């Protein structure tokens, strides 16, 4: 039972083959498949009148089995050389066995299409494909760390060097700024006393000397007594 299930579940690979036939008044075409192991389908594409066909009505008919397993006949195309010499069916798929016939007209009529076959994939081919995929994946994994890591390291080193250069430049700028600040402070300190001396000198020049006021009477008396005492 398990083997039969494995056979049923095996994947199918479609194959396409060209198909073509010619119909005449006394010539039908029977499409049947002797090999029942694979699935077959007939995909009809075009129906056209051949060279030498008379300008008369041609009716192309197909006979196959319906869903219930009973034979059924359907009209595929109605052709006339002066009106419609060819018809496109666009992929009219029929499961064989199929009989194609010219129901009306003398022909010739050409039918073209594709014969589709669903083929089971071999287990050996699947194993080989899986092994190839594994080998490719392993080789890709091995080559990825060695080849891809070199370039990022170089980029990281370059980026680190650039960052160091930027930091050095910033330090130099800071030192220059500090020196400029110190120099400015010294200038201000040197200039400050001169300004203060100048301002005090100017203030001394501007402030007038206050005249001494007249002596009081007591002071005059004291001076007179002092002069009398000195005379005696």
PDB file of C-alpha atoms in Angstrom:
ATOM      1  CA  UNK A   1       0.000   0.000   0.000  1.00  0.00           C
ATOM      2  CA  UNK A   2       2.788   2.446   0.889  1.00  0.00           C
ATOM      3  CA  UNK A   3       4.606   1.761  -2.393  1.00  0.00           C
ATOM      4  CA  UNK A   4       1.438   2.408  -4.375  1.00  0.00           C
ATOM      5  CA  UNK A   5       0.867   5.666  -2.471  1.00  0.00           C
ATOM      6  CA  UNK A   6       4.424   6.770  -3.254  1.00  0.00           C
ATOM      7  CA  UNK A   7       3.872   6.051  -6.925  1.00  0.00           C
ATOM      8  CA  UNK A   8       0.639   8.058  -6.937  1.00  0.00           C
ATOM      9  CA  UNK A   9       2.204  11.011  -5.107  1.00  0.00           C
ATOM     10  CA  UNK A  10       5.275  11.239  -7.384  1.00  0.00           C
ATOM     11  CA  UNK A  11       5.523  14.608  -9.186  1.00  0.00           C
ATOM     12  CA  UNK A  12       4.582  14.879 -12.866  1.00  0.00           C
ATOM     13  CA  UNK A  13       6.588  16.766 -15.471  1.00  0.00           C
ATOM     14  CA  UNK A  14       4.616  17.911 -18.566  1.00  0.00           C
ATOM     15  CA  UNK A  15       6.034  17.369 -22.058  1.00  0.00           C
ATOM     16  CA  UNK A  16       4.725  19.037 -25.218  1.00  0.00           C
ATOM     17  CA  UNK A  17       4.790  17.528 -28.695  1.00  0.00           C
ATOM     18  CA  UNK A  18       3.609  19.014 -31.969  1.00  0.00           C
ATOM     19  CA  UNK A  19       0.418  17.617 -33.456  1.00  0.00           C
ATOM     20  CA  UNK A  20      -1.036  17.924 -36.937  1.00  0.00           C
ATOM     21  CA  UNK A  21      -3.399  16.027 -39.242  1.00  0.00           C
ATOM     22  CA  UNK A  22      -5.214  16.378 -42.559  1.00  0.00           C
ATOM     23  CA  UNK A  23      -8.911  15.680 -43.108  1.00  0.00           C
ATOM     24  CA  UNK A  24     -10.742  14.908 -46.338  1.00  0.00           C
ATOM     25  CA  UNK A  25     -14.227  13.781 -47.235  1.00  0.00           C
ATOM     26  CA  UNK A  26     -13.232  10.136 -47.092  1.00  0.00           C
ATOM     27  CA  UNK A  27     -10.408  10.432 -44.531  1.00  0.00           C
ATOM     28  CA  UNK A  28     -10.938  10.703 -40.768  1.00  0.00           C
ATOM     29  CA  UNK A  29      -8.222  10.905 -38.129  1.00  0.00           C
ATOM     30  CA  UNK A  30      -8.190   8.703 -35.005  1.00  0.00           C
ATOM     31  CA  UNK A  31      -6.087   9.861 -32.091  1.00  0.00           C
ATOM     32  CA  UNK A  32      -5.595   7.199 -29.436  1.00  0.00           C
ATOM     33  CA  UNK A  33      -2.858   6.314 -26.953  1.00  0.00           C
ATOM     34  CA  UNK A  34      -1.585   2.809 -26.306  1.00  0.00           C
ATOM     35  CA  UNK A  35       0.435   3.776 -23.208  1.00  0.00           C
ATOM     36  CA  UNK A  36      -1.971   4.252 -20.295  1.00  0.00           C
ATOM     37  CA  UNK A  37       0.707   4.839 -17.632  1.00  0.00           C
ATOM     38  CA  UNK A  38       0.978   8.576 -18.412  1.00  0.00           C
ATOM     39  CA  UNK A  39      -1.752  11.164 -18.842  1.00  0.00           C
ATOM     40  CA  UNK A  40      -2.327  12.444 -22.406  1.00  0.00           C
ATOM     41  CA  UNK A  41      -4.268  15.375 -23.767  1.00  0.00           C
ATOM     42  CA  UNK A  42      -4.793  16.789 -27.254  1.00  0.00           C
ATOM     43  CA  UNK A  43      -4.733  20.603 -27.390  1.00  0.00           C
ATOM     44  CA  UNK A  44      -6.108  21.876 -30.736  1.00  0.00           C
ATOM     45  CA  UNK A  45      -4.978  25.329 -31.911  1.00  0.00           C
ATOM     46  CA  UNK A  46      -6.007  26.078 -35.507  1.00  0.00           C
ATOM     47  CA  UNK A  47      -8.242  24.624 -38.204  1.00  0.00           C
ATOM     48  CA  UNK A  48      -7.650  25.892 -41.759  1.00  0.00           C
ATOM     49  CA  UNK A  49      -8.480  25.024 -45.353  1.00  0.00           C
ATOM     50  CA  UNK A  50      -5.661  23.590 -47.435  1.00  0.00           C
ATOM     51  CA  UNK A  51      -4.503  24.610 -50.879  1.00  0.00           C
ATOM     52  CA  UNK A  52      -6.934  23.468 -53.588  1.00  0.00           C
ATOM     53  CA  UNK A  53      -9.974  23.492 -51.298  1.00  0.00           C
ATOM     54  CA  UNK A  54     -13.210  24.416 -53.070  1.00  0.00           C
ATOM     55  CA  UNK A  55     -15.176  27.508 -52.141  1.00  0.00           C
ATOM     56  CA  UNK A  56     -17.803  25.462 -50.365  1.00  0.00           C
ATOM     57  CA  UNK A  57     -18.919  24.909 -46.777  1.00  0.00           C
ATOM     58  CA  UNK A  58     -16.611  22.724 -44.658  1.00  0.00           C
ATOM     59  CA  UNK A  59     -17.687  21.485 -41.210  1.00  0.00           C
ATOM     60  CA  UNK A  60     -15.073  19.915 -38.929  1.00  0.00           C
ATOM     61  CA  UNK A  61     -16.332  17.596 -36.188  1.00  0.00           C
ATOM     62  CA  UNK A  62     -14.696  15.955 -33.162  1.00  0.00           C
ATOM     63  CA  UNK A  63     -15.912  12.847 -31.351  1.00  0.00           C
ATOM     64  CA  UNK A  64     -14.717  11.901 -27.849  1.00  0.00           C
ATOM     65  CA  UNK A  65     -15.954  10.709 -24.457  1.00  0.00           C
ATOM     66  CA  UNK A  66     -17.880  12.921 -22.060  1.00  0.00           C
ATOM     67  CA  UNK A  67     -17.696  12.937 -18.245  1.00  0.00           C
ATOM     68  CA  UNK A  68     -20.108  10.002 -17.972  1.00  0.00           C
ATOM     69  CA  UNK A  69     -18.042   7.921 -20.394  1.00  0.00           C
ATOM     70  CA  UNK A  70     -20.469   8.171 -23.287  1.00  0.00           C
ATOM     71  CA  UNK A  71     -19.420   9.195 -26.838  1.00  0.00           C
ATOM     72  CA  UNK A  72     -20.182  12.787 -27.817  1.00  0.00           C
ATOM     73  CA  UNK A  73     -19.817  14.724 -31.081  1.00  0.00           C
ATOM     74  CA  UNK A  74     -19.079  18.483 -31.251  1.00  0.00           C
ATOM     75  CA  UNK A  75     -18.489  20.883 -34.145  1.00  0.00           C
ATOM     76  CA  UNK A  76     -15.041  22.475 -34.044  1.00  0.00           C
ATOM     77  CA  UNK A  77     -15.150  24.885 -37.014  1.00  0.00           C
ATOM     78  CA  UNK A  78     -17.164  25.925 -40.053  1.00  0.00           C
ATOM     79  CA  UNK A  79     -14.985  27.105 -42.948  1.00  0.00           C
ATOM     80  CA  UNK A  80     -15.376  28.556 -46.446  1.00  0.00           C
ATOM     81  CA  UNK A  81     -12.524  29.747 -48.635  1.00  0.00           C
ATOM     82  CA  UNK A  82     -14.105  33.090 -49.621  1.00  0.00           C
ATOM     83  CA  UNK A  83     -15.489  33.873 -46.179  1.00  0.00           C
ATOM     84  CA  UNK A  84     -13.436  32.236 -43.391  1.00  0.00           C
ATOM     85  CA  UNK A  85     -10.548  30.026 -44.496  1.00  0.00           C
ATOM     86  CA  UNK A  86      -9.085  29.528 -40.978  1.00  0.00           C
ATOM     87  CA  UNK A  87     -10.238  29.419 -37.334  1.00  0.00           C
ATOM     88  CA  UNK A  88      -8.199  29.718 -34.137  1.00  0.00           C
ATOM     89  CA  UNK A  89      -9.379  27.431 -31.347  1.00  0.00           C
ATOM     90  CA  UNK A  90      -6.944  28.846 -28.745  1.00  0.00           C
ATOM     91  CA  UNK A  91      -6.161  25.569 -26.974  1.00  0.00           C
ATOM     92  CA  UNK A  92      -9.218  23.300 -27.228  1.00  0.00           C
ATOM     93  CA  UNK A  93      -8.136  20.374 -25.038  1.00  0.00           C
ATOM     94  CA  UNK A  94      -9.575  16.885 -25.473  1.00  0.00           C
ATOM     95  CA  UNK A  95      -8.697  13.682 -23.635  1.00  0.00           C
ATOM     96  CA  UNK A  96      -8.085  10.745 -25.995  1.00  0.00           C
ATOM     97  CA  UNK A  97      -9.364   8.696 -27.679  1.00  0.00           C
ATOM     98  CA  UNK A  98     -10.538  11.326 -30.201  1.00  0.00           C
ATOM     99  CA  UNK A  99     -11.883  11.055 -33.761  1.00  0.00           C
ATOM    100  CA  UNK A 100     -11.576  14.094 -36.062  1.00  0.00           C
ATOM    101  CA  UNK A 101     -13.628  14.069 -39.250  1.00  0.00           C
ATOM    102  CA  UNK A 102     -14.844  16.339 -42.030  1.00  0.00           C
ATOM    103  CA  UNK A 103     -18.607  16.143 -41.739  1.00  0.00           C
ATOM    104  CA  UNK A 104     -19.303  18.411 -44.711  1.00  0.00           C
ATOM    105  CA  UNK A 105     -17.116  19.441 -47.682  1.00  0.00           C
ATOM    106  CA  UNK A 106     -14.404  17.836 -49.738  1.00  0.00           C
ATOM    107  CA  UNK A 107     -11.308  19.349 -48.045  1.00  0.00           C
ATOM    108  CA  UNK A 108      -8.462  19.284 -47.529  1.00  0.00           C
ATOM    109  CA  UNK A 109      -8.599  20.692 -43.971  1.00  0.00           C
ATOM    110  CA  UNK A 110      -5.509  20.955 -41.725  1.00  0.00           C
ATOM    111  CA  UNK A 111      -5.653  20.817 -37.936  1.00  0.00           C
ATOM    112  CA  UNK A 112      -2.663  21.786 -35.760  1.00  0.00           C
ATOM    113  CA  UNK A 113      -2.061  21.729 -32.038  1.00  0.00           C
ATOM    114  CA  UNK A 114      -0.074  20.099 -29.230  1.00  0.00           C
ATOM    115  CA  UNK A 115       0.094  16.644 -27.718  1.00  0.00           C
ATOM    116  CA  UNK A 116       0.542  17.023 -23.940  1.00  0.00           C
ATOM    117  CA  UNK A 117       2.046  14.181 -21.896  1.00  0.00           C
ATOM    118  CA  UNK A 118       2.461  14.188 -18.112  1.00  0.00           C
ATOM    119  CA  UNK A 119       5.603  12.157 -17.372  1.00  0.00           C
ATOM    120  CA  UNK A 120       6.582  10.999 -13.900  1.00  0.00           C
ATOM    121  CA  UNK A 121       9.982  12.246 -12.769  1.00  0.00           C
ATOM    122  CA  UNK A 122      12.538   9.552 -11.948  1.00  0.00           C
ATOM    123  CA  UNK A 123      13.572   9.171  -8.321  1.00  0.00           C
ATOM    124  CA  UNK A 124      17.226   9.003  -9.365  1.00  0.00           C
ATOM    125  CA  UNK A 125      17.050  12.327 -11.210  1.00  0.00           C
ATOM    126  CA  UNK A 126      15.388  13.916  -8.188  1.00  0.00           C
ATOM    127  CA  UNK A 127      18.159  12.641  -5.909  1.00  0.00           C
ATOM    128  CA  UNK A 128      20.810  14.006  -8.279  1.00  0.00           C
ATOM    129  CA  UNK A 129      19.134  17.404  -8.380  1.00  0.00           C
ATOM    130  CA  UNK A 130      18.914  17.505  -4.586  1.00  0.00           C
ATOM    131  CA  UNK A 131      22.597  16.595  -4.289  1.00  0.00           C
ATOM    132  CA  UNK A 132      23.525  19.340  -6.759  1.00  0.00           C
ATOM    133  CA  UNK A 133      21.497  21.863  -4.785  1.00  0.00           C
ATOM    134  CA  UNK A 134      23.146  20.794  -1.524  1.00  0.00           C
ATOM    135  CA  UNK A 135      26.613  21.061  -3.050  1.00  0.00           C
ATOM    136  CA  UNK A 136      25.859  24.531  -4.369  1.00  0.00           C
ATOM    137  CA  UNK A 137      24.516  25.653  -0.999  1.00  0.00           C
ATOM    138  CA  UNK A 138      27.544  24.261   0.849  1.00  0.00           C
ATOM    139  CA  UNK A 139      30.005  25.884  -1.540  1.00  0.00           C
ATOM    140  CA  UNK A 140      28.137  29.181  -1.224  1.00  0.00           C
ATOM    141  CA  UNK A 141      28.282  29.026   2.568  1.00  0.00           C
ATOM    142  CA  UNK A 142      32.014  28.271   2.537  1.00  0.00           C
ATOM    143  CA  UNK A 143      32.849  31.072   0.163  1.00  0.00           C
ATOM    144  CA  UNK A 144      30.663  33.649   1.871  1.00  0.00           C
ATOM    145  CA  UNK A 145      32.655  34.185   5.137  1.00  0.00           C
ATOM    146  CA  UNK A 146      36.098  34.356   3.476  1.00  0.00           C
ATOM    147  CA  UNK A 147      35.211  36.561   0.548  1.00  0.00           C
ATOM    148  CA  UNK A 148      32.720  38.887   2.110  1.00  0.00           C
ATOM    149  CA  UNK A 149      34.509  39.719   5.370  1.00  0.00           C
ATOM    150  CA  UNK A 150      37.600  41.384   3.896  1.00  0.00           C
ATOM    151  CA  UNK A 151      35.934  44.399   2.410  1.00  0.00           C
ATOM    152  CA  UNK A 152      33.920  45.354   5.506  1.00  0.00           C
ATOM    153  CA  UNK A 153      37.098  45.160   7.652  1.00  0.00           C
ATOM    154  CA  UNK A 154      38.864  47.576   5.333  1.00  0.00           C
ATOM    155  CA  UNK A 155      35.877  49.859   5.441  1.00  0.00           C
ATOM    156  CA  UNK A 156      35.788  49.690   9.225  1.00  0.00           C
ATOM    157  CA  UNK A 157      39.519  50.502   9.434  1.00  0.00           C
ATOM    158  CA  UNK A 158      39.144  53.442   7.088  1.00  0.00           C
ATOM    159  CA  UNK A 159      36.165  54.698   9.036  1.00  0.00           C
ATOM    160  CA  UNK A 160      38.096  54.354  12.312  1.00  0.00           C
ATOM    161  CA  UNK A 161      41.070  56.268  10.875  1.00  0.00           C
ATOM    162  CA  UNK A 162      38.783  59.029   9.681  1.00  0.00           C
ATOM    163  CA  UNK A 163      37.169  59.228  13.114  1.00  0.00           C
ATOM    164  CA  UNK A 164      40.622  59.475  14.763  1.00  0.00           C
ATOM    165  CA  UNK A 165      41.622  62.247  12.367  1.00  0.00           C
ATOM    166  CA  UNK A 166      38.418  64.102  13.127  1.00  0.00           C
ATOM    167  CA  UNK A 167      39.017  63.766  16.865  1.00  0.00           C
ATOM    168  CA  UNK A 168      42.602  65.042  16.494  1.00  0.00           C
ATOM    169  CA  UNK A 169      41.390  68.014  14.498  1.00  0.00           C
ATOM    170  CA  UNK A 170      38.776  68.748  17.132  1.00  0.00           C
ATOM    171  CA  UNK A 171      41.419  68.577  19.891  1.00  0.00           C
ATOM    172  CA  UNK A 172      43.697  70.962  17.983  1.00  0.00           C
ATOM    173  CA  UNK A 173      40.823  73.347  17.467  1.00  0.00           C
ATOM    174  CA  UNK A 174      39.985  73.228  21.169  1.00  0.00           C
ATOM    175  CA  UNK A 175      43.632  73.917  22.128  1.00  0.00           C
ATOM    176  CA  UNK A 176      43.762  76.824  19.686  1.00  0.00           C
ATOM    177  CA  UNK A 177      40.574  78.202  21.170  1.00  0.00           C
ATOM    178  CA  UNK A 178      42.001  77.882  24.690  1.00  0.00           C
ATOM    179  CA  UNK A 179      45.204  79.690  23.661  1.00  0.00           C
ATOM    180  CA  UNK A 180      43.182  82.453  22.062  1.00  0.00           C
ATOM    181  CA  UNK A 181      41.107  82.794  25.211  1.00  0.00           C
ATOM    182  CA  UNK A 182      44.230  82.993  27.401  1.00  0.00           C
ATOM    183  CA  UNK A 183      45.766  85.592  25.140  1.00  0.00           C
ATOM    184  CA  UNK A 184      42.588  87.640  25.208  1.00  0.00           C
ATOM    185  CA  UNK A 185      42.491  87.469  29.009  1.00  0.00           C
ATOM    186  CA  UNK A 186      46.108  88.669  29.277  1.00  0.00           C
ATOM    187  CA  UNK A 187      45.378  91.551  26.941  1.00  0.00           C
ATOM    188  CA  UNK A 188      42.407  92.569  28.998  1.00  0.00           C
ATOM    189  CA  UNK A 189      44.405  92.318  32.191  1.00  0.00           C
ATOM    190  CA  UNK A 190      47.212  94.495  30.772  1.00  0.00           C
ATOM    191  CA  UNK A 191      44.835  97.038  29.379  1.00  0.00           C
ATOM    192  CA  UNK A 192      42.685  97.219  32.463  1.00  0.00           C
ATOM    193  CA  UNK A 193      45.229  99.027  34.788  1.00  0.00           C
ATOM    194  CA  UNK A 194      46.082 101.568  32.147  1.00  0.00           C
ATOM    195  CA  UNK A 195      42.459 102.375  31.695  1.00  0.00           C
ATOM    196  CA  UNK A 196      41.921 102.664  35.430  1.00  0.00           C
ATOM    197  CA  UNK A 197      44.975 105.005  35.823  1.00  0.00           C
ATOM    198  CA  UNK A 198      43.852 107.111  32.960  1.00  0.00           C
ATOM    199  CA  UNK A 199      40.368 107.347  34.334  1.00  0.00           C
ATOM    200  CA  UNK A 200      41.676 108.302  37.820  1.00  0.00           C
ATOM    201  CA  UNK A 201      44.014 110.892  36.330  1.00  0.00           C
ATOM    202  CA  UNK A 202      41.232 112.370  34.318  1.00  0.00           C
ATOM    203  CA  UNK A 203      39.073 112.441  37.379  1.00  0.00           C
ATOM    204  CA  UNK A 204      41.830 114.284  39.288  1.00  0.00           C
ATOM    205  CA  UNK A 205      42.133 116.866  36.541  1.00  0.00           C
ATOM    206  CA  UNK A 206      38.424 117.350  36.328  1.00  0.00           C
ATOM    207  CA  UNK A 207      37.789 117.715  40.087  1.00  0.00           C
ATOM    208  CA  UNK A 208      38.570 121.355  41.049  1.00  0.00           C
ATOM    209  CA  UNK A 209      40.372 122.229  44.312  1.00  0.00           C
ATOM    210  CA  UNK A 210      37.966 123.446  46.917  1.00  0.00           C
ATOM    211  CA  UNK A 211      39.011 126.904  48.236  1.00  0.00           C
ATOM    212  CA  UNK A 212      39.544 127.247  51.918  1.00  0.00           C
ATOM    213  CA  UNK A 213      36.780 129.216  53.608  1.00  0.00           C
ATOM    214  CA  UNK A 214      37.340 132.280  55.883  1.00  0.00           C
ATOM    215  CA  UNK A 215      38.603 131.594  59.405  1.00  0.00           C
ATOM    216  CA  UNK A 216      36.270 131.859  62.281  1.00  0.00           C
ATOM    217  CA  UNK A 217      36.571 134.622  64.996  1.00  0.00           C
ATOM    218  CA  UNK A 218      37.908 132.250  67.567  1.00  0.00           C
ATOM    219  CA  UNK A 219      40.666 131.170  65.233  1.00  0.00           C
ATOM    220  CA  UNK A 220      41.690 134.814  64.730  1.00  0.00           C
ATOM    221  CA  UNK A 221      41.770 135.434  68.469  1.00  0.00           C
ATOM    222  CA  UNK A 222      43.886 132.366  69.034  1.00  0.00           C
ATOM    223  CA  UNK A 223      46.351 133.469  66.376  1.00  0.00           C
ATOM    224  CA  UNK A 224      46.615 136.985  67.895  1.00  0.00           C
ATOM    225  CA  UNK A 225      47.332 135.620  71.389  1.00  0.00           C
ATOM    226  CA  UNK A 226      49.936 133.295  69.953  1.00  0.00           C
ATOM    227  CA  UNK A 227      51.685 136.209  68.225  1.00  0.00           C
ATOM    228  CA  UNK A 228      51.587 138.360  71.447  1.00  0.00           C
ATOM    229  CA  UNK A 229      53.073 135.570  73.474  1.00  0.00           C
ATOM    230  CA  UNK A 230      55.831 135.156  70.944  1.00  0.00           C
ATOM    231  CA  UNK A 231      56.581 138.946  71.133  1.00  0.00           C
ATOM    232  CA  UNK A 232      56.976 138.889  74.976  1.00  0.00           C
TER     233      UNK A 232
END
